Coordinates of C-alpha atoms in Angstrom, one line a residue:
Chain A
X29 CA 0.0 0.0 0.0
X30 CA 1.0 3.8 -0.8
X31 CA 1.5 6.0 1.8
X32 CA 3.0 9.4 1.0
X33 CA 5.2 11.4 3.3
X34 CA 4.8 15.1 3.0
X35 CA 7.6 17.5 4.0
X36 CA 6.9 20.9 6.1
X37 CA 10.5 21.6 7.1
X38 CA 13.4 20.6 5.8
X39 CA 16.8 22.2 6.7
X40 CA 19.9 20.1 5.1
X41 CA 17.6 16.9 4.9
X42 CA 18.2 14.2 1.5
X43 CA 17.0 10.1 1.8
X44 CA 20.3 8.0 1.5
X45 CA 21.1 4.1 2.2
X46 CA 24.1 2.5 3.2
X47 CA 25.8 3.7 -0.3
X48 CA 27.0 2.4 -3.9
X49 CA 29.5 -0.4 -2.9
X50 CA 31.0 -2.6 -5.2
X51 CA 31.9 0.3 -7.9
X52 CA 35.2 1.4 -6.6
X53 CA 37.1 -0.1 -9.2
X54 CA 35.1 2.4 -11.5
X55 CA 36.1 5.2 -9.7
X56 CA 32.3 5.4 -7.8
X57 CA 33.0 6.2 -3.8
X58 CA 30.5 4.1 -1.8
X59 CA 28.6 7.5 -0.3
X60 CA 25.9 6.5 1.8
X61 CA 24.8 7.6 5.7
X62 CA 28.1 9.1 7.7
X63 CA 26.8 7.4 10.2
X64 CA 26.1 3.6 8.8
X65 CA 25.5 2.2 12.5
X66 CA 23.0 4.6 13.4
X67 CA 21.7 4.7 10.1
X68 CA 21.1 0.4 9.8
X69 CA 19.5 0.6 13.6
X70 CA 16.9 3.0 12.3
X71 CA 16.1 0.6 9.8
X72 CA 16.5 -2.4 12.1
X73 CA 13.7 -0.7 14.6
X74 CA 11.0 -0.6 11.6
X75 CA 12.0 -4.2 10.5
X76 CA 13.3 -2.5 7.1
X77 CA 15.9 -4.4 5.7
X78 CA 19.1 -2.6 7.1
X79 CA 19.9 -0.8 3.5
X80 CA 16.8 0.2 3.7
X81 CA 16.6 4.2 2.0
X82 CA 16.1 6.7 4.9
X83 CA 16.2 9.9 5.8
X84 CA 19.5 11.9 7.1
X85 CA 19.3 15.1 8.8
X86 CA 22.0 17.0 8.7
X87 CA 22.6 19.6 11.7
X88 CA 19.1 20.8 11.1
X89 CA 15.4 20.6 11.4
X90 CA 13.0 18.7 9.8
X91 CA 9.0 18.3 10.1
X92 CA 6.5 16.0 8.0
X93 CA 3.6 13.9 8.2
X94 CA 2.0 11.2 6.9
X95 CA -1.7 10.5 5.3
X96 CA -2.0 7.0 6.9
X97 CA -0.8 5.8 10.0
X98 CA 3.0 4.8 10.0
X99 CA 5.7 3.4 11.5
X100 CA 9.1 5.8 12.7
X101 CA 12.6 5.7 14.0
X102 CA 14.6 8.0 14.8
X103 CA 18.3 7.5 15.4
X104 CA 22.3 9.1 15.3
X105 CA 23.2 12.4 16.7
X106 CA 20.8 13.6 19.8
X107 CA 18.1 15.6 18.9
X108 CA 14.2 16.8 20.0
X109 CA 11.4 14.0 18.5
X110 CA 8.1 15.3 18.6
X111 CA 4.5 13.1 17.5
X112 CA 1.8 15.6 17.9
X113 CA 3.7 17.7 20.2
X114 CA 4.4 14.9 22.6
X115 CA 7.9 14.1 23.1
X116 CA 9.2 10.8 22.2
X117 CA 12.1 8.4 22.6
X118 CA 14.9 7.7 20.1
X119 CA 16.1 4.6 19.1
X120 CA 13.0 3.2 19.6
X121 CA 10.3 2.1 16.9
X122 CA 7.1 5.0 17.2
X123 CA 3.4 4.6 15.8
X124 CA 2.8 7.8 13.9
X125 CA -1.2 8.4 13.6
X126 CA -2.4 9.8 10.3
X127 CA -1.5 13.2 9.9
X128 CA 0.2 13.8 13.5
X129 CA 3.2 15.9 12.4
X130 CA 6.4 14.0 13.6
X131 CA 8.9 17.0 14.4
X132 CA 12.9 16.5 14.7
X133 CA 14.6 19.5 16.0
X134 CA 17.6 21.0 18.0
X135 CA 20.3 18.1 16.9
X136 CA 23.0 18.2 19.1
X137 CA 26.2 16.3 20.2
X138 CA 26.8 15.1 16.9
X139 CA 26.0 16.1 12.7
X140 CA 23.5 13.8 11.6
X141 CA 20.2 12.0 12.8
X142 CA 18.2 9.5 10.9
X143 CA 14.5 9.0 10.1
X144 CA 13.5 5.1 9.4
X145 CA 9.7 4.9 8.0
X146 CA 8.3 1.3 7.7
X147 CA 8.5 0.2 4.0
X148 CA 10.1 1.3 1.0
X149 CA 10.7 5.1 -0.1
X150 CA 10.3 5.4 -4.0
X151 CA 13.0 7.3 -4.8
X152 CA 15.7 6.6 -8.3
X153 CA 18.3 4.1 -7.6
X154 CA 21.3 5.2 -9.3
X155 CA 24.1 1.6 -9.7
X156 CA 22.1 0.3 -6.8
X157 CA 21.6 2.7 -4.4
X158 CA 19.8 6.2 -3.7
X159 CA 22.4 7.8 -2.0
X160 CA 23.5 11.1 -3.0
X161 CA 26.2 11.6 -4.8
X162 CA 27.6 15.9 -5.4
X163 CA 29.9 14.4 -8.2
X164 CA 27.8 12.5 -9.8
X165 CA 24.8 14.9 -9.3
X166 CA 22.3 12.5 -8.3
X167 CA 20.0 12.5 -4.8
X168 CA 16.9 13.2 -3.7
X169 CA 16.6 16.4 -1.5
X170 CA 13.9 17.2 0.6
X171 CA 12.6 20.6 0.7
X172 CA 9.1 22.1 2.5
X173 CA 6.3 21.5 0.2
X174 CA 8.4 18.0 -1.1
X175 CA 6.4 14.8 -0.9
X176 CA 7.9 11.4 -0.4
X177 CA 5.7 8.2 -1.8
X178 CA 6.3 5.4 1.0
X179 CA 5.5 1.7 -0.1
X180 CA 4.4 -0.2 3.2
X181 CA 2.3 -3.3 4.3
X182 CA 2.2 -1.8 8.0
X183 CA -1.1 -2.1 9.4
X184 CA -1.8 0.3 12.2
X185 CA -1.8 -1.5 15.8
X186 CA -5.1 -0.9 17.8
X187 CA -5.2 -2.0 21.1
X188 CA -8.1 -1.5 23.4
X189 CA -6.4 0.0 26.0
X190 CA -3.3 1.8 24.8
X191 CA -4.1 3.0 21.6
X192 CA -0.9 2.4 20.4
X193 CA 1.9 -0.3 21.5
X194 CA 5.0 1.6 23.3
X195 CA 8.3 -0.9 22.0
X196 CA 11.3 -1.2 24.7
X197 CA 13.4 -2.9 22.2
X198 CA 16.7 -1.6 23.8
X199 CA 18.9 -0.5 20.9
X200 CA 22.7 -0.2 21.2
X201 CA 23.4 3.5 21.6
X202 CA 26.7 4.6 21.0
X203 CA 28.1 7.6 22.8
X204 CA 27.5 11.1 21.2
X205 CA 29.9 14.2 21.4
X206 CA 33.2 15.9 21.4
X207 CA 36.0 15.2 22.1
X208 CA 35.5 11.9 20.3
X209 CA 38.1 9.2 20.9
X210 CA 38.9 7.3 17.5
X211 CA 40.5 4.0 17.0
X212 CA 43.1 3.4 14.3
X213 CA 45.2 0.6 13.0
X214 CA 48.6 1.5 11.3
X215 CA 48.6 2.9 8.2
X216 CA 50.9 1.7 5.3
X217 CA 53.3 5.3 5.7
X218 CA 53.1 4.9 9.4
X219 CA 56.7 3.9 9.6
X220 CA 58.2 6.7 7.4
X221 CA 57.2 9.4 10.4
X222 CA 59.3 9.5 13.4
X223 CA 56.5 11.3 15.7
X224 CA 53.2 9.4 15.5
X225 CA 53.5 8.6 19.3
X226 CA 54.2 11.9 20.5
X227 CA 51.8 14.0 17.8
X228 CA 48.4 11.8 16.3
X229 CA 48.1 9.4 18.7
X230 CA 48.6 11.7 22.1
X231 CA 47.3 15.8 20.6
X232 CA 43.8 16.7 20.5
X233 CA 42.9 17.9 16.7
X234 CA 40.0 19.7 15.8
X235 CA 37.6 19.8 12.8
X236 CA 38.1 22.8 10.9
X237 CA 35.1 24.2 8.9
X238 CA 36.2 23.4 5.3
X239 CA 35.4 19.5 6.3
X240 CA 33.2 17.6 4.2
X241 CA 31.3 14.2 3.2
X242 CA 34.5 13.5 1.6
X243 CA 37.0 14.2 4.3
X244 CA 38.0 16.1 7.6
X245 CA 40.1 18.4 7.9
X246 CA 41.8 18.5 11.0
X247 CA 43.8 21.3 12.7
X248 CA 46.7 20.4 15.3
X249 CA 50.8 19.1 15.1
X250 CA 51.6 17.1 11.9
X251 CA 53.2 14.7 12.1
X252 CA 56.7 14.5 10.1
X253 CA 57.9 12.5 7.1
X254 CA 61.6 11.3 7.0
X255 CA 60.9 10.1 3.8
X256 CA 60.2 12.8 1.0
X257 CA 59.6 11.0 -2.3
X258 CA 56.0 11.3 -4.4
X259 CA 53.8 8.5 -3.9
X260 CA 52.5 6.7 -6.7
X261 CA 48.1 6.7 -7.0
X262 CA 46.9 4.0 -5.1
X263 CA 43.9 2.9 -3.7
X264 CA 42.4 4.0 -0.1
X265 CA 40.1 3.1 2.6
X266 CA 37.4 5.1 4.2
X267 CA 38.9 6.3 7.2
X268 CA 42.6 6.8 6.1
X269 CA 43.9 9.6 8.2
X270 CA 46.4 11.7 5.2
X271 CA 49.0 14.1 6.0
X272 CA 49.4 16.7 2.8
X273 CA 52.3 18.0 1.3
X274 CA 51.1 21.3 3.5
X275 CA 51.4 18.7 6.5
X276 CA 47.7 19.1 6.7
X277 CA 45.9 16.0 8.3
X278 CA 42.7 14.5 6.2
X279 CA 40.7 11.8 7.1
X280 CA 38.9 10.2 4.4
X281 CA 35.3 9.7 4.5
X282 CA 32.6 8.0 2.4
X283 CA 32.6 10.3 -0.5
X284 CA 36.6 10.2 -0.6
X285 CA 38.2 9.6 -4.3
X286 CA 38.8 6.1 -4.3
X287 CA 42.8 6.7 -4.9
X288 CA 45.5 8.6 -3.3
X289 CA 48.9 10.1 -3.5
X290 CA 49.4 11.1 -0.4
X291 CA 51.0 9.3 2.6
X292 CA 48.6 7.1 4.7
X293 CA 49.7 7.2 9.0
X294 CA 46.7 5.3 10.4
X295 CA 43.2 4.0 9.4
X296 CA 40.1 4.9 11.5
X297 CA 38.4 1.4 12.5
X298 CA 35.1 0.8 10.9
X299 CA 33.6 0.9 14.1
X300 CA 35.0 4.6 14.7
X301 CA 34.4 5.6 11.3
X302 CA 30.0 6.0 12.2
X303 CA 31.8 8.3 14.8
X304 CA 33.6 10.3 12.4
X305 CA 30.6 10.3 10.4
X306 CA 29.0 12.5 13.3
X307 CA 32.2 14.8 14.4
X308 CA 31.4 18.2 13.2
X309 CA 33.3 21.5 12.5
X310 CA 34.8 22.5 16.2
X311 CA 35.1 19.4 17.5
X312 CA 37.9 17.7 19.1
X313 CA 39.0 14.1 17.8
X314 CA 41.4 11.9 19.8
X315 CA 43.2 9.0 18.0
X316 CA 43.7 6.0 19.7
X317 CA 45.6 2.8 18.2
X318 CA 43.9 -0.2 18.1
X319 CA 45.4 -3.5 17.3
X320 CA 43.9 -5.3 14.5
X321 CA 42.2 -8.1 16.0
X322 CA 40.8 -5.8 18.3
X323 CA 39.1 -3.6 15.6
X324 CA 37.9 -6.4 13.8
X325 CA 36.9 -8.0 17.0
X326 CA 34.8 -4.5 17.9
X327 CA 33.1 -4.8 14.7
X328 CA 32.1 -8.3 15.0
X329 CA 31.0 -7.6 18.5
X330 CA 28.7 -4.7 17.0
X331 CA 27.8 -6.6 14.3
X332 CA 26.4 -9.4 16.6
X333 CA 24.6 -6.2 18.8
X334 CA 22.3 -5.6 15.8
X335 CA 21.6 -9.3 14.5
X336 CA 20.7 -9.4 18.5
X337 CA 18.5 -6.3 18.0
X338 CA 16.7 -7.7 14.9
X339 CA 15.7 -10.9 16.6
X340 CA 14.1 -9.0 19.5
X341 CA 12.5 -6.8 16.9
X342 CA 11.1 -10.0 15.0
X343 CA 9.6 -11.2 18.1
X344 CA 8.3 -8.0 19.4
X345 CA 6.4 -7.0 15.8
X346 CA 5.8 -10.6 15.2
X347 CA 3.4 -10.6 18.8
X348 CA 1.6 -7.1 17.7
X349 CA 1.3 -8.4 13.6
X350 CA 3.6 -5.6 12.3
X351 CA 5.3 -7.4 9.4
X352 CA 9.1 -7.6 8.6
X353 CA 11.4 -7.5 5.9
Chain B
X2 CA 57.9 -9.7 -9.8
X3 CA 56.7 -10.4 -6.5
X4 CA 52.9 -10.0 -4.8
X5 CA 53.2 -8.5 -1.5
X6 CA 50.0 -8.3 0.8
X7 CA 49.1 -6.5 3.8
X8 CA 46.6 -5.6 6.0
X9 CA 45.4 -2.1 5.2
X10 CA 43.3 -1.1 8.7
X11 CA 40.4 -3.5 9.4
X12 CA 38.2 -4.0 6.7
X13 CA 41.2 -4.1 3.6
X14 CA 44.6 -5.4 2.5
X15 CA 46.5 -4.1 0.0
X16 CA 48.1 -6.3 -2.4
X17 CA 51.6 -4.5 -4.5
X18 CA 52.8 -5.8 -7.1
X19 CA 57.1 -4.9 -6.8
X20 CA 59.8 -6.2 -10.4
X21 CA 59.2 -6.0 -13.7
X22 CA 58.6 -2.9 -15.7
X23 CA 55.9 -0.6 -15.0
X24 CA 53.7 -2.6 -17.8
X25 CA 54.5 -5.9 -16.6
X26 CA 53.4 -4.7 -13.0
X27 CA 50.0 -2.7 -14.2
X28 CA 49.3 -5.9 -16.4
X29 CA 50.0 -8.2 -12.9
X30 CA 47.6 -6.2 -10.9
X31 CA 44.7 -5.8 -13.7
X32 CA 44.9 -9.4 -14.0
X33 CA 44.6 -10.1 -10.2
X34 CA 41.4 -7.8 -10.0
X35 CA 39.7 -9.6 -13.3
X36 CA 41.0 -13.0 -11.1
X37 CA 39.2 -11.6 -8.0
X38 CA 36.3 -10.3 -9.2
X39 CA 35.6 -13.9 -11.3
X40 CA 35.9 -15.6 -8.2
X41 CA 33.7 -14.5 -6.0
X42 CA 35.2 -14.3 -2.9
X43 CA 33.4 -14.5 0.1
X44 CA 32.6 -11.2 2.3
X45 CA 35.0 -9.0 -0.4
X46 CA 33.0 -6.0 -1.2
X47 CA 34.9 -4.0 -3.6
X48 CA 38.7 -3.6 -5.7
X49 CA 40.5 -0.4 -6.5
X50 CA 43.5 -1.6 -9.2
X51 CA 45.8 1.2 -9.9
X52 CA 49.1 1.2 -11.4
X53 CA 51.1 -1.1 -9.1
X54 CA 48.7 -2.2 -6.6
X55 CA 45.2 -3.9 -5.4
X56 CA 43.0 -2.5 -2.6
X57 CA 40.6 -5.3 -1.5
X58 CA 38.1 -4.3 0.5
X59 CA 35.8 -6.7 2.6
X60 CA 33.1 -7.1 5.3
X61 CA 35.6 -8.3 8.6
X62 CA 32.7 -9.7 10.3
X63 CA 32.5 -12.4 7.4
X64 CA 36.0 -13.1 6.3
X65 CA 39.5 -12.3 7.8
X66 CA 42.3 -10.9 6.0
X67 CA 44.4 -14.0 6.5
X68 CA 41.5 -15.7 4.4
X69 CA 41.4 -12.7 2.1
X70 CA 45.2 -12.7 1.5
X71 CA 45.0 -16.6 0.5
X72 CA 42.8 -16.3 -1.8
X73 CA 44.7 -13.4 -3.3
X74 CA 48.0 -15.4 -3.0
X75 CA 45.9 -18.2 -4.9
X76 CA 44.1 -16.2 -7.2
X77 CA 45.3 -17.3 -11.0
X78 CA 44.7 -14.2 -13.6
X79 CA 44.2 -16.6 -16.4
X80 CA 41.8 -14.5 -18.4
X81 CA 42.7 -13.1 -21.3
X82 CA 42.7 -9.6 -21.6
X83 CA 40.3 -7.8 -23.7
X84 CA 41.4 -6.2 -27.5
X85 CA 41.6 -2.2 -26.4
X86 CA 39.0 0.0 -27.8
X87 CA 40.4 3.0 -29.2
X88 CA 38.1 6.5 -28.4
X89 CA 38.7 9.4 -30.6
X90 CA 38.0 12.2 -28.3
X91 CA 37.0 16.0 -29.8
X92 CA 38.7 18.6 -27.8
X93 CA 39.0 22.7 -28.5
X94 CA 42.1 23.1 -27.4
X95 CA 43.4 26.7 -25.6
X96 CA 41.0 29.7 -25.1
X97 CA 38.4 29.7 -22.0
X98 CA 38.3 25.6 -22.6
X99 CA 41.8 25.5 -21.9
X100 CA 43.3 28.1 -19.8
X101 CA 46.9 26.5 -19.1
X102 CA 47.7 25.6 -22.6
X103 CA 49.8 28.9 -22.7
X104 CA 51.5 27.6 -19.6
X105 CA 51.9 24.2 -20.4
X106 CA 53.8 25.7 -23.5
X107 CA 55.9 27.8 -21.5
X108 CA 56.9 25.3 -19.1
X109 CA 57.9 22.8 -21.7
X110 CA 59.6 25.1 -23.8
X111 CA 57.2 24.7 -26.6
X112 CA 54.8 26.6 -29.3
X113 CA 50.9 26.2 -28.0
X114 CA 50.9 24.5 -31.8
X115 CA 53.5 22.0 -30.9
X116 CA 51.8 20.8 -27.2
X117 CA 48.2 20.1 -29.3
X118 CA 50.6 18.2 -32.1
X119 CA 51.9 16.0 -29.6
X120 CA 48.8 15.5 -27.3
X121 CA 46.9 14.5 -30.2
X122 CA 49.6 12.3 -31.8
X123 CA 50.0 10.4 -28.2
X124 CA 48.1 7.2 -27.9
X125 CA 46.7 7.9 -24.5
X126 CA 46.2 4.2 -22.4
X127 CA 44.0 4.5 -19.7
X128 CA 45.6 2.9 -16.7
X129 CA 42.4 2.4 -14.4
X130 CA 39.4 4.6 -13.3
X131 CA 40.1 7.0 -10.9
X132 CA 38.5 9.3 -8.9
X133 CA 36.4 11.8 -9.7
X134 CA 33.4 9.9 -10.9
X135 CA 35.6 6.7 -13.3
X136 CA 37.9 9.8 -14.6
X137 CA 39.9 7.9 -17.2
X138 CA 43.6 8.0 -15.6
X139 CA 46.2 8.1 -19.0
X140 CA 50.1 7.8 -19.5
X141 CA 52.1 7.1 -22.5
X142 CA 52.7 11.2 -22.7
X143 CA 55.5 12.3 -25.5
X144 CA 55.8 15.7 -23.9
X145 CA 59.6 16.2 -23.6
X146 CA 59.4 16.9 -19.9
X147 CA 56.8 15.8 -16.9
X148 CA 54.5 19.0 -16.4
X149 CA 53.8 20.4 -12.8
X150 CA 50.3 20.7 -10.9
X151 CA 48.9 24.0 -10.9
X152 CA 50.0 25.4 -7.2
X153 CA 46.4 26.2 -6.3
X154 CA 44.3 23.9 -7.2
X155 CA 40.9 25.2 -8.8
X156 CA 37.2 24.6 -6.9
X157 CA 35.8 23.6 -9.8
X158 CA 36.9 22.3 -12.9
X159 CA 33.8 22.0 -15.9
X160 CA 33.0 18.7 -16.9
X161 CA 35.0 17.7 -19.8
X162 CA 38.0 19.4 -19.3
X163 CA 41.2 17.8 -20.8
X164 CA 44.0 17.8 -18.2
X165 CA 47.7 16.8 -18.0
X166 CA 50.2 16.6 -15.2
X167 CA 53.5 15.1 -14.8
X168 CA 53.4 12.3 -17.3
X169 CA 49.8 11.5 -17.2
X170 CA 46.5 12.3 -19.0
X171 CA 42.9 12.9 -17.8
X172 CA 39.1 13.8 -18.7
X173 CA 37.4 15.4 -15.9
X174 CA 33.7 13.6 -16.7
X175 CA 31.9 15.4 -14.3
X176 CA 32.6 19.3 -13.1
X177 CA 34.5 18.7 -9.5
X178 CA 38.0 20.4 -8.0
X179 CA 41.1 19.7 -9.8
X180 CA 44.8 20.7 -9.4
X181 CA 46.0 19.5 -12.9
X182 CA 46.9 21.7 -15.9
X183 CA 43.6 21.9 -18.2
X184 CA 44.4 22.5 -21.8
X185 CA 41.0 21.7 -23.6
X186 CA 37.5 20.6 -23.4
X187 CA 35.5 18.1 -25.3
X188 CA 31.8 17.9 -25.7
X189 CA 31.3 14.1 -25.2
X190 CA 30.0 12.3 -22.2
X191 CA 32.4 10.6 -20.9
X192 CA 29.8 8.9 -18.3
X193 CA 28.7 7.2 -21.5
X194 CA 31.7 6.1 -23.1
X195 CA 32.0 2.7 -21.2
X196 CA 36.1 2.6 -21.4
X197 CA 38.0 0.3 -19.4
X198 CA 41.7 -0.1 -18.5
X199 CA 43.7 -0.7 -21.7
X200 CA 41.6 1.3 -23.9
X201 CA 43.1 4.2 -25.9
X202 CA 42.0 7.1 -26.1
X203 CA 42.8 9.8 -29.5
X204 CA 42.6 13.2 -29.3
X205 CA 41.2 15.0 -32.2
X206 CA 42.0 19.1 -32.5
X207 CA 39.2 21.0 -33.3
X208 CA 38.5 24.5 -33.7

């Protein structure tokens, strides 16, 4: 069934997924949420699939409702959730009545926060995914006035005494705001500089303002390069911290180029990178090193947190008839 | 030449290939990424290949890099490789399509005349796609010398713009920033071209 989303405030507000992987080799960077934990728990919390498209809002407002009663989540950086002028919980699932204007205001702590609606946005799919893309020039933007065509099989839950089911489903949450401590393995280059110790790994650095979806900018002591010759193009990570010929630090994000010439000192975990995905200009970063199995060991521990969270979202909608995907 | 991989933070390895000559090394990792690609291997999510090396990229909570690295270590590039398809690419060389075409002159010692003779008399092989957006990367350059970066790179460069630096060649396809030294533009999508690594592309001068 159709239901149709309409938009009555948008600041800096697009629908994404978790991005266009598989097409580095054709120079496409994966885009997608910043944030891909907080972004596949939104979806987890409506029983979406975890690529699911969504809705990112991006250090602003947003407002919109629905014509039939639907199914919300809201997750990432704090912010105000309003249903009808009632406060509600994050990462938690919400039953939206028809036409009660769900409000998201005054994010905080952290960039971005995401909007999960049960069901399937109809938005263009460009090489398999609707995230935006500047380079490319494709994405859908939300603006007041913009309406959204949701396809959903959720049927409203009526109960005689609580009108609407209230879910304690017990998300993972990670912790929001600055200074942010970010893990890092080594990086390829991290032997040709003598100070890693003493600068990346124990200074604070901040985000300057000239930061991006494809990288941060970070200001604070470079670290130095015994070595001086010109790196051939290779291909990066997300999350490869950079130092510039300007001994400028970078650290790569999901819209980075997909190849590099610049000398690689560390890799941001992928668990850390949904934290970078949510540092914003001003805020303090601390690198921490992180051992290899211990990253991957983080992830899989994360990764089991959600399959955990699915299960107990199966059996939760599964008692109340709310179907899954 | 020898295949060295290793782990590149926790969801990558980096495979280099080291020996041989710069062909022999580009062929050695194209070959690897058709091999990896063909095979299908478990939890790997995506390949960069670039001149001399591989980026593999997988999902750690479903394979490990010492699995990862085998299968690279095992992985047999027995495919042949495709006959290149040669482009020919319309540019207008100089003017507001190519602001550094004066420069490029001047820093190679050269007439504006001579640098479109021997850009369009170079059979340009694209090396790999690059960034931004598949941008065909291109050596093979007959310019006498390597040519520098422009010191300030520019905010935005318009789609179509043909670029060189040092001793490689470049398309922007899509308007994006861009430090290298643009010396004419061409009308044709290049999002619609198709090319692939071993193509050649043929500049044609046009007025």
């Amino acid at each position: 069934m159709a239901d149709v989303l309409a938009v009555h405030q948008a600041g800096m507000v697009a629908v994404t997924d978790l991005g266009r992987q598989g097409h580095s080799r054709d120079g496409i960077p994966p885009n997608g949420a910043a944030d891909q934990f907080s972004a596949a728990v939104a979806n987890i919390l409506v029983g979406n699939r975890e690529n699911s498209p969504l809705i990112e809002v991006t250090a602003s407002a947003f407002a919109f409702t629905t014509t039939r009663a639907a199914l919300i989540s809201v997750t990432g950086a704090p912010a105000t959730l309003t249903c009808g002028g009632r406060p509600h919980r994050m990462w938690e699932p919400v039953c939206v009545p028809a036409g009660a204007r769900v409000a998201v205001h005054n994010v905080h702590n952290g960039l971005r926060t995401y909007v999960a609606v049960h069901g399937e946005f109809q938005v263009p799919f460009v090489l398999g995914s609707c995230a935006p893309d500047s380079l490319l020039e494709v994405g859908t933007w939300l603006r007041a006035g913009a309406e959204l065509a949701v396809d959903t099989d959720y049927v409203p839950v009526d109960h005689p005494v609580f009108r609407h089911p209230v879910f304690r489903l017990a998300a993972p949450t990670p912790r929001f705001g600055s200074p942010w401590t970010i893990d890092v393995t080594d990086g390829p280059a991290g032997a040709d500089f003598v100070d890693l110790d003493r600068t990346l790994l124990s200074e604070p650095y901040r985000i300057t303002p000239t930061s991006n979806h494809i990288g941060l900018r970070l200001s604070g002591p470079a670290p130095t390069r015994l070595d001086t010759r010109e790196l051939l193009s290779r291909g990066v990570p997300v999350g490869a911290v950079e130092v510039t010929p300007s001994r400028e630090l970078l650290v790569l994000l999901r819209g980075r180029p997909v190849t590099a010439g610049y000398p690689v000192v560390a890799v941001a975990t992928r668990v850390a990178q949904s934290a970078l995905g949510q540092a914003a200009p001003g805020h303090v970063l601390r690198f921490r090193r992180q051992a290899l199995p211990d990253a991957v060991a983080a992830y899989r521990a994360r990764r089991r947190a959600m399959d955990a969270l699915t299960a107990r979202v199966r059996t939760a909608f599964g008692c109340v008839g709310i179907p899954c995907h | 030449m020898t295949l060295t991989v290793a782990p590149y933070g926790d969801s990558a390895l980096l495979a280099t290939v080291s020996g041989g000559s710069v062909e022999d090394r580009w062929l050695a990792v194209r070959r690897l990424a058709d091999a990896v690609e063909a095979d299908g291997i478990p939890g790997v999510l995506d390949v960069v290949a670039t001149y001399d090396a591989l980026l593999v990229e997988f999902d750690c909570a479903r394979t490990t890099h010492d699995e990862v690295a085998g299968a690279l270590r095992d992985a047999r590039g027995t495919a042949a490789v495709p006959t290149p398809t040669t482009y020919r690419i319309p540019v207008v060389y100089g003017g507001e399509h190519g602001p550094d075409l004066p420069d490029v002159a001047a820093q190679l010692g050269l007439t504006e005349r001579d640098v479109v003779r021997l850009h369009t008399e170079t059979p340009w092989v694209v090396r790999f796609r690059g960034a931004p957006a598949g941008a065909p990367m291109m050596d093979g350059s007959r310019f006498p010398a390597p040519i520098s970066r422009c010191p300030r790179p520019r905010t935005h460069v318009p789609a179509g713009s043909v670029a060189v630096s040092g001793r490689q060649a470049v398309i922007y396809p899509v308007r994006s920033p861009g430090g290298w030294r643009l010396i004419g533009r061409t009308p044709l999508r290049l999002l619609d071209l198709g090319y692939r690594p071993g193509d050649v592309f043929r500049f044609e001068s046009h007025g």
